[in-house]
Coordinates of C-alpha atoms in Angstrom, one line a residue:
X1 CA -1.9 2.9 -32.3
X2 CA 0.0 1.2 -28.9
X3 CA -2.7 -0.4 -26.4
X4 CA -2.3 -1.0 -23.0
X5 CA -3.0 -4.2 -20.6
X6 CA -2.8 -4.1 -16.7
X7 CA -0.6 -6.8 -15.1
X8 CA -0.5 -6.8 -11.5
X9 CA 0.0 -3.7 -8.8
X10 CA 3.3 -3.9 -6.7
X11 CA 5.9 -2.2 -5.0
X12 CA 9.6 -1.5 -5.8
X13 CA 10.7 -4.3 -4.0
X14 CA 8.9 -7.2 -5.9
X15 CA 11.2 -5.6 -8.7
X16 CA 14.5 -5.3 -7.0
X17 CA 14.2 -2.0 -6.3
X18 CA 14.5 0.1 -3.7
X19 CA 12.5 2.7 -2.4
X20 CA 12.2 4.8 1.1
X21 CA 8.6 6.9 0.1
X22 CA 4.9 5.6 -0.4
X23 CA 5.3 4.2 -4.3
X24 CA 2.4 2.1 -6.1
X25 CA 3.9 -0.2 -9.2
X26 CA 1.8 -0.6 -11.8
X27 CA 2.8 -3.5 -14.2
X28 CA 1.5 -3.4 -17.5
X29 CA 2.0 -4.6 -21.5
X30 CA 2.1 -2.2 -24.0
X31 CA 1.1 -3.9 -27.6
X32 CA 2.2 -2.3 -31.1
X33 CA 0.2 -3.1 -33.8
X34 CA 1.6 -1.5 -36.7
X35 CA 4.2 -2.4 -38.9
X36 CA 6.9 -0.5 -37.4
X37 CA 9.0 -0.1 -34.6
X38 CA 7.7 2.1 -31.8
X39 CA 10.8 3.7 -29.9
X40 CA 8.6 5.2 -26.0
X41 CA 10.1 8.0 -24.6
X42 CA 7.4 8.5 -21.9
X43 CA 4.5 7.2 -20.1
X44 CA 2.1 9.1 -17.8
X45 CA -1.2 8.3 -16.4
X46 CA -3.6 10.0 -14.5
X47 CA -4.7 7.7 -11.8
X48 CA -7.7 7.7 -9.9
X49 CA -9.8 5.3 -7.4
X50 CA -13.1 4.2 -6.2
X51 CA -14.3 1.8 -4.2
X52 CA -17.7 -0.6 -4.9
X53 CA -20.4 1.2 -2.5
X54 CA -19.3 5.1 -4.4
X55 CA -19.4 6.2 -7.5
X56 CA -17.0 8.9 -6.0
X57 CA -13.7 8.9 -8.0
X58 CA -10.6 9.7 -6.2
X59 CA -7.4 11.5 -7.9
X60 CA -4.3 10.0 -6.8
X61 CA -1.6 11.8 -9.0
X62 CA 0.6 11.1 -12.0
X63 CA 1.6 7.3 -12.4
X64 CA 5.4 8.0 -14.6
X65 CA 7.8 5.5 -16.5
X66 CA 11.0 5.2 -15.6
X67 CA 12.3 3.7 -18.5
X68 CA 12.8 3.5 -22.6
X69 CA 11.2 1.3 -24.2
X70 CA 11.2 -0.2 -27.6
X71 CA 8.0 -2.1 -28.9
X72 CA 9.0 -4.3 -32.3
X73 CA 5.9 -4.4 -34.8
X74 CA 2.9 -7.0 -33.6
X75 CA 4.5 -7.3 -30.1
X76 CA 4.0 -6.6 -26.8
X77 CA 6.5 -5.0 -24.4
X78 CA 5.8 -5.2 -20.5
X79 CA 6.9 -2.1 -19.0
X80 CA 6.4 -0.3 -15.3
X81 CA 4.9 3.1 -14.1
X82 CA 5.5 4.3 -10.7
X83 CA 2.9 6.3 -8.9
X84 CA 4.1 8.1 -5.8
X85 CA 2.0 8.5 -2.8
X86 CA 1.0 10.2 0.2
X87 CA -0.4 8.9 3.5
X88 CA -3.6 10.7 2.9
X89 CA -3.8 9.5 -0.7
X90 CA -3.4 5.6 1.0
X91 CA -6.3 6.7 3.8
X92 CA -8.6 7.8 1.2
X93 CA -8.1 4.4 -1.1
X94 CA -9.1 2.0 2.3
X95 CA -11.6 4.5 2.8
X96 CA -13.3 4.3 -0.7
X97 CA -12.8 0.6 -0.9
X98 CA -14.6 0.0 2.4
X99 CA -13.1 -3.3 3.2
X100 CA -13.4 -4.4 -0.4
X101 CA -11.3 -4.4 -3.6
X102 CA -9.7 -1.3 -4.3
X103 CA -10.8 0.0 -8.1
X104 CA -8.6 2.5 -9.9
X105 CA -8.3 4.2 -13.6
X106 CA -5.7 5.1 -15.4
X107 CA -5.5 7.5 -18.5
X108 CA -2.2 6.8 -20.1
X109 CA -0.5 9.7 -22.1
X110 CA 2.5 7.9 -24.3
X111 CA 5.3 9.7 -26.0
X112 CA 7.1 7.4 -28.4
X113 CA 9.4 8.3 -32.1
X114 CA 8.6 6.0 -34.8
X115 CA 9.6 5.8 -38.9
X116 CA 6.4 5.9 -40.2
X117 CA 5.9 5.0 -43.7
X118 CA 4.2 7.9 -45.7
X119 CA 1.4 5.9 -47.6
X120 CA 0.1 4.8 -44.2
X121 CA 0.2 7.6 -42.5
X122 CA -3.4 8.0 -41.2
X123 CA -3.0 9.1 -37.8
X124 CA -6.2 8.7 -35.2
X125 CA -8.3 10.8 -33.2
X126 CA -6.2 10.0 -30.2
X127 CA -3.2 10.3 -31.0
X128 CA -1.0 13.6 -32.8
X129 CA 2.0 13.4 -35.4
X130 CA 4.9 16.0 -35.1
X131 CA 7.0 15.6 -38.2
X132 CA 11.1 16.0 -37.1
X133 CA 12.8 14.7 -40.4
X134 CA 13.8 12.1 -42.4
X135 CA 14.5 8.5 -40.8
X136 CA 18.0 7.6 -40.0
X137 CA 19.2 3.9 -40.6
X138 CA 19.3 2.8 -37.6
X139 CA 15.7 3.9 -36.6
X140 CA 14.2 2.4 -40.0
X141 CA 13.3 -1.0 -38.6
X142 CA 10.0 -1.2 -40.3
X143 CA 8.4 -4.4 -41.9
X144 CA 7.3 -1.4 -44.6
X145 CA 9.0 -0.3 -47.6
X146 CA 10.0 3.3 -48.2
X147 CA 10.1 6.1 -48.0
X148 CA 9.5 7.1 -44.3
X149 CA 9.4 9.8 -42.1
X150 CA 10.5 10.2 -38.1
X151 CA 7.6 11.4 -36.2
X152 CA 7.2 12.2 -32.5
X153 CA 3.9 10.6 -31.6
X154 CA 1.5 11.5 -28.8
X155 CA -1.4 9.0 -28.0
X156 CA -3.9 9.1 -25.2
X157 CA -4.8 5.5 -24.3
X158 CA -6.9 3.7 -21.1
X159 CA -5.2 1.6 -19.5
X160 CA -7.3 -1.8 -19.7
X161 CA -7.3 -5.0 -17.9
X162 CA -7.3 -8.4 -19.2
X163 CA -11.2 -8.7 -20.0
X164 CA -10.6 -5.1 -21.8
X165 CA -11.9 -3.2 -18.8
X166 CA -11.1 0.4 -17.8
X167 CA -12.4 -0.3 -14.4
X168 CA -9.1 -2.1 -13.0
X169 CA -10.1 -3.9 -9.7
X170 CA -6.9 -5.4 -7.5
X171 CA -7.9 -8.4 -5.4
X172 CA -8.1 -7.7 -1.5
X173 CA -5.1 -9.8 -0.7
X174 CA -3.1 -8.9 -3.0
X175 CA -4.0 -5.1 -1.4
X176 CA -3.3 -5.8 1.9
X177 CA -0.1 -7.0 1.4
X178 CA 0.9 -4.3 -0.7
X179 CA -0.1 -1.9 2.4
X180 CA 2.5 -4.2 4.8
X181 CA 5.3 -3.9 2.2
X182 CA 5.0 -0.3 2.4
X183 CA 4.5 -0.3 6.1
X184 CA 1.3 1.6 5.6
X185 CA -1.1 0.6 8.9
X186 CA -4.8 2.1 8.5
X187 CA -4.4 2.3 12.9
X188 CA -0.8 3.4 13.1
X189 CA -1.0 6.5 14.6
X190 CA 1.5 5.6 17.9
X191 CA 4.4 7.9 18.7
X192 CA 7.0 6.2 20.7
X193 CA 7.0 8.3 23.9
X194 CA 10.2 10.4 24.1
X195 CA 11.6 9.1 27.2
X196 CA 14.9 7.6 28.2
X197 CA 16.1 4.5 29.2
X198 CA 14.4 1.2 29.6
X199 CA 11.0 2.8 29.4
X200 CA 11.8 3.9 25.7
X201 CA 13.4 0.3 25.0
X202 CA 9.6 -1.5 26.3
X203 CA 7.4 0.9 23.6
X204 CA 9.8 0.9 21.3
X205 CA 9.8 -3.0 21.3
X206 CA 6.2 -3.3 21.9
X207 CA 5.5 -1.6 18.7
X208 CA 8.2 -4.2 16.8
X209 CA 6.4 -6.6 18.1
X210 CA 3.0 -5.3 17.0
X211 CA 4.5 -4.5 13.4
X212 CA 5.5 -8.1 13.1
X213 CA 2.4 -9.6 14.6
X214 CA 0.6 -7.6 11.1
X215 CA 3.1 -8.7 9.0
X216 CA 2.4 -12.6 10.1
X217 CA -1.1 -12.5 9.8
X218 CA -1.3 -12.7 6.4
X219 CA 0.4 -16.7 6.7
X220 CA 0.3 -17.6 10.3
X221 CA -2.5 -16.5 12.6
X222 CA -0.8 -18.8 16.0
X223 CA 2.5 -16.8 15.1
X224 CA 0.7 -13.3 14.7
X225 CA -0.6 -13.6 18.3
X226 CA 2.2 -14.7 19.7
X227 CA 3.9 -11.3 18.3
X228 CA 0.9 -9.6 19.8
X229 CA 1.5 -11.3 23.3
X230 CA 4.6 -10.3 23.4
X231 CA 3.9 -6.8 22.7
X232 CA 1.3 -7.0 26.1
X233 CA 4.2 -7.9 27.8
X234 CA 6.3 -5.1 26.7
X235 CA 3.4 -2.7 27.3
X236 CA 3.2 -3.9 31.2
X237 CA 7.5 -3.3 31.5
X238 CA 6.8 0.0 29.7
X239 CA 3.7 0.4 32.3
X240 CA 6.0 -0.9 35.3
X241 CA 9.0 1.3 35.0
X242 CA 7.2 4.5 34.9
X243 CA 5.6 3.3 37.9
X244 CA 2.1 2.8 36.9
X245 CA 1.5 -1.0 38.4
X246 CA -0.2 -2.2 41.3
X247 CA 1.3 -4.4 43.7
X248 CA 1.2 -7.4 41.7
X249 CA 3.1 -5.6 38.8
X250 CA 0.3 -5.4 37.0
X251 CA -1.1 -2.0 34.6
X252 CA -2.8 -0.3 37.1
X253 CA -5.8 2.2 34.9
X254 CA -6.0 4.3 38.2
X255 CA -3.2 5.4 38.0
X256 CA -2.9 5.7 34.5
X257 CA -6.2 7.9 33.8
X258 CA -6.5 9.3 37.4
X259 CA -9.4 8.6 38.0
X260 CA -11.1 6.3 40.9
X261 CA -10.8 2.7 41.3
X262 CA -14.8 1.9 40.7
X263 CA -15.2 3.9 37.7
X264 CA -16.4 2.8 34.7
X265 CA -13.2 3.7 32.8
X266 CA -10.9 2.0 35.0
X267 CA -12.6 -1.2 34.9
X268 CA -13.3 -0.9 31.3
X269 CA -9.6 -0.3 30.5
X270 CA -8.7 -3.2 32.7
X271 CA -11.0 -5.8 31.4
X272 CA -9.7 -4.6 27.4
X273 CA -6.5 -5.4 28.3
X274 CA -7.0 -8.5 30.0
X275 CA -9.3 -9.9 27.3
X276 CA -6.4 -9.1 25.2
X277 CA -4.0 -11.1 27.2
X278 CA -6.6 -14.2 26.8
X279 CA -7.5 -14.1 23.4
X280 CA -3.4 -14.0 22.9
X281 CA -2.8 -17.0 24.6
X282 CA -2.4 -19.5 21.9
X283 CA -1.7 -22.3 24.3
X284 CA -5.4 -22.4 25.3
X285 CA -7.6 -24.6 22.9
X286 CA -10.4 -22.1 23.8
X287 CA -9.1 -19.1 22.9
X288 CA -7.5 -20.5 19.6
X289 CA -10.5 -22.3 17.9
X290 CA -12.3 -18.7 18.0
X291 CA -9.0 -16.6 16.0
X292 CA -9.6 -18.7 13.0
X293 CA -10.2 -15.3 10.5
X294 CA -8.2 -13.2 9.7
X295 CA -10.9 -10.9 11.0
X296 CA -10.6 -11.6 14.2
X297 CA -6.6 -11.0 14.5
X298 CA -6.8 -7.7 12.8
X299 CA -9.1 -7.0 15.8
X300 CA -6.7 -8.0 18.8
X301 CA -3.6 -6.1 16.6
X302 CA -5.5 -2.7 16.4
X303 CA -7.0 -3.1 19.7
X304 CA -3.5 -3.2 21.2
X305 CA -2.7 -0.5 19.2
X306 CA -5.2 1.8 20.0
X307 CA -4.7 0.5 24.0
X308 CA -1.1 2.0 23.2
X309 CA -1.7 5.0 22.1
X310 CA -4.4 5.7 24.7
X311 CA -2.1 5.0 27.6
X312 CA 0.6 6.8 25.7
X313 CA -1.4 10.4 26.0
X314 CA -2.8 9.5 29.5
X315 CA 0.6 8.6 31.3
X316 CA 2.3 12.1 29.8
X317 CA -0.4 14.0 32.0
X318 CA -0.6 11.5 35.2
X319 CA 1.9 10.9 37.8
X320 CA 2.9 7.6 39.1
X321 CA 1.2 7.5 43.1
X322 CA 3.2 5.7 45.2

């Protein structure tokens, strides 16, 4: 009966739509190869994932259609089902793939009326035929002659790619970007701090700042660190008006993690962020002939991240010395 060819993986937006959740779009062509017209009620598919490096399949959920769809005989039909996810269910998929393509599987279920002419009635092992009655007019579109009967017909399919694989692989790129249209970041685990005033203004904007410096990456590395520069300098505000700054108005890591000026921490927290504030400096040849991968600014992006969030918890528990 029907087969079924994976196009690409999107979001709602490539389409026009919009969306507010964690939803996967799964593009695909439906071909009828019968002589009459397949009228699809439904679509479902059980999706799973894997990765390269494990044979460990992952369930994701239910991938549905949102739509009716009619297939004429011999022709194919492109259609949409929309998997909805969680943030755990996006964790797992990066984890699986292990830097590499992400792999998934989908087991289509399809739900479609058709007038079925009785002397070809020969339904397979895959799909089941549930009589309802005799076809009305405007149903009989079939390149077959009488008499027919209107069926509701159940078929479980694979969803296949174009080299008739069930194993559908989506190229890394493509992956990544789908991540940033959802706003989905493998590292973003910063709360802005829920303070008032200025102070909340300098995280908040350090984190805009850091969202578009990931968003850039993908076409402009120069542009992505200047974002990221900007957010250090948003961080050092945030830093100065809760009074954690030396006397040169600069992030002072005693202060922040209380503990003494030779310590290891301190001067490891320091140097972190003032290699940060080099390798962001896109005005110096030096430090912009070694960000030429894409590699190397997902580094200084989640290492100002995680620079964040570790100041974040350390400044609720510290107070400023004057």
């Amino acid at each position: 009966m029907l087969t079924a060819e994976f196009v690409r993986l999107g979001v709602p937006r490539d389409y026009g739509e919009d969306y507010e959740g964690l939803r996967l779009v799964f593009e695909i062509r439906l071909y009828n190869p019968v002589q009459y017209v397949a009228y699809v009620l439904g679509i479902d598919g059980s999706v799973f994932t894997g990765g390269k490096q494990s044979p460990r399949m992952y369930y994701l959920g239910q991938a549905r259609s949102l739509m009716l769809v009619q297939i004429p005989p011999k022709e194919y039909v492109a259609t949409r089902i929309y998997l909805d996810l969680r943030h755990d269910d996006l964790e797992s998929i990066e984890k699986l793939r292990a830097g590499e393509n992400p792999r998934f599987t989908i087991n289509l279920s399809t739900q479609f009326i058709a007038c079925v002419p009785q002397q070809s009635l020969t339904p397979p092992q895959n799909c089941q035929y549930i009589p309802i009655g005799p076809c009305a007019q405007t149903l009989s579109l079939s390149l077959a002659p009488q008499p027919q009967q209107l069926y509701l017909i159940r078929c479980y399919i694979p969803l296949k790619d174009q080299r008739g694989n069930s194993l559908i692989e989506v190229d890394r790129d493509t992956w990544l970007d789908i991540l940033s249209k959802l706003g989905f970041k493998h590292v973003r685990v910063i709360e802005v701090p829920a303070v008032t005033g200025v102070a909340n203004g300098h995280a908040k904007a350090a984190i805009e700042h850091l969202d578009r410096a990931w968003e850039l990456m993908s076409a402009n590395y120069e542009e992505a660190l200047n974002a990221a520069r900007k957010a250090l300098e948003e961080l050092k505000s945030y830093a100065k008006d809760l009074g954690f700054v030396d006397g040169k108005g600069e992030i002072d890591f005693v202060k922040v993690y209380g503990a003494s000026p030779d310590s290891d921490l301190v001067r490891g927290m320091d140097n972190i962020f003032r290699g940060l504030w080099a390798l962001t400096n896109v005005g110096s040849h030096a430090g912009r002939s070694r960000l030429i991968k894409r590699a190397d600014v997902e580094f200084v992006i989640t290492t100002i991240y995680m620079l964040m969030k570790s100041m974040q918890e350390n400044v609720k528990i510290q107070q400023p010395i004057s």
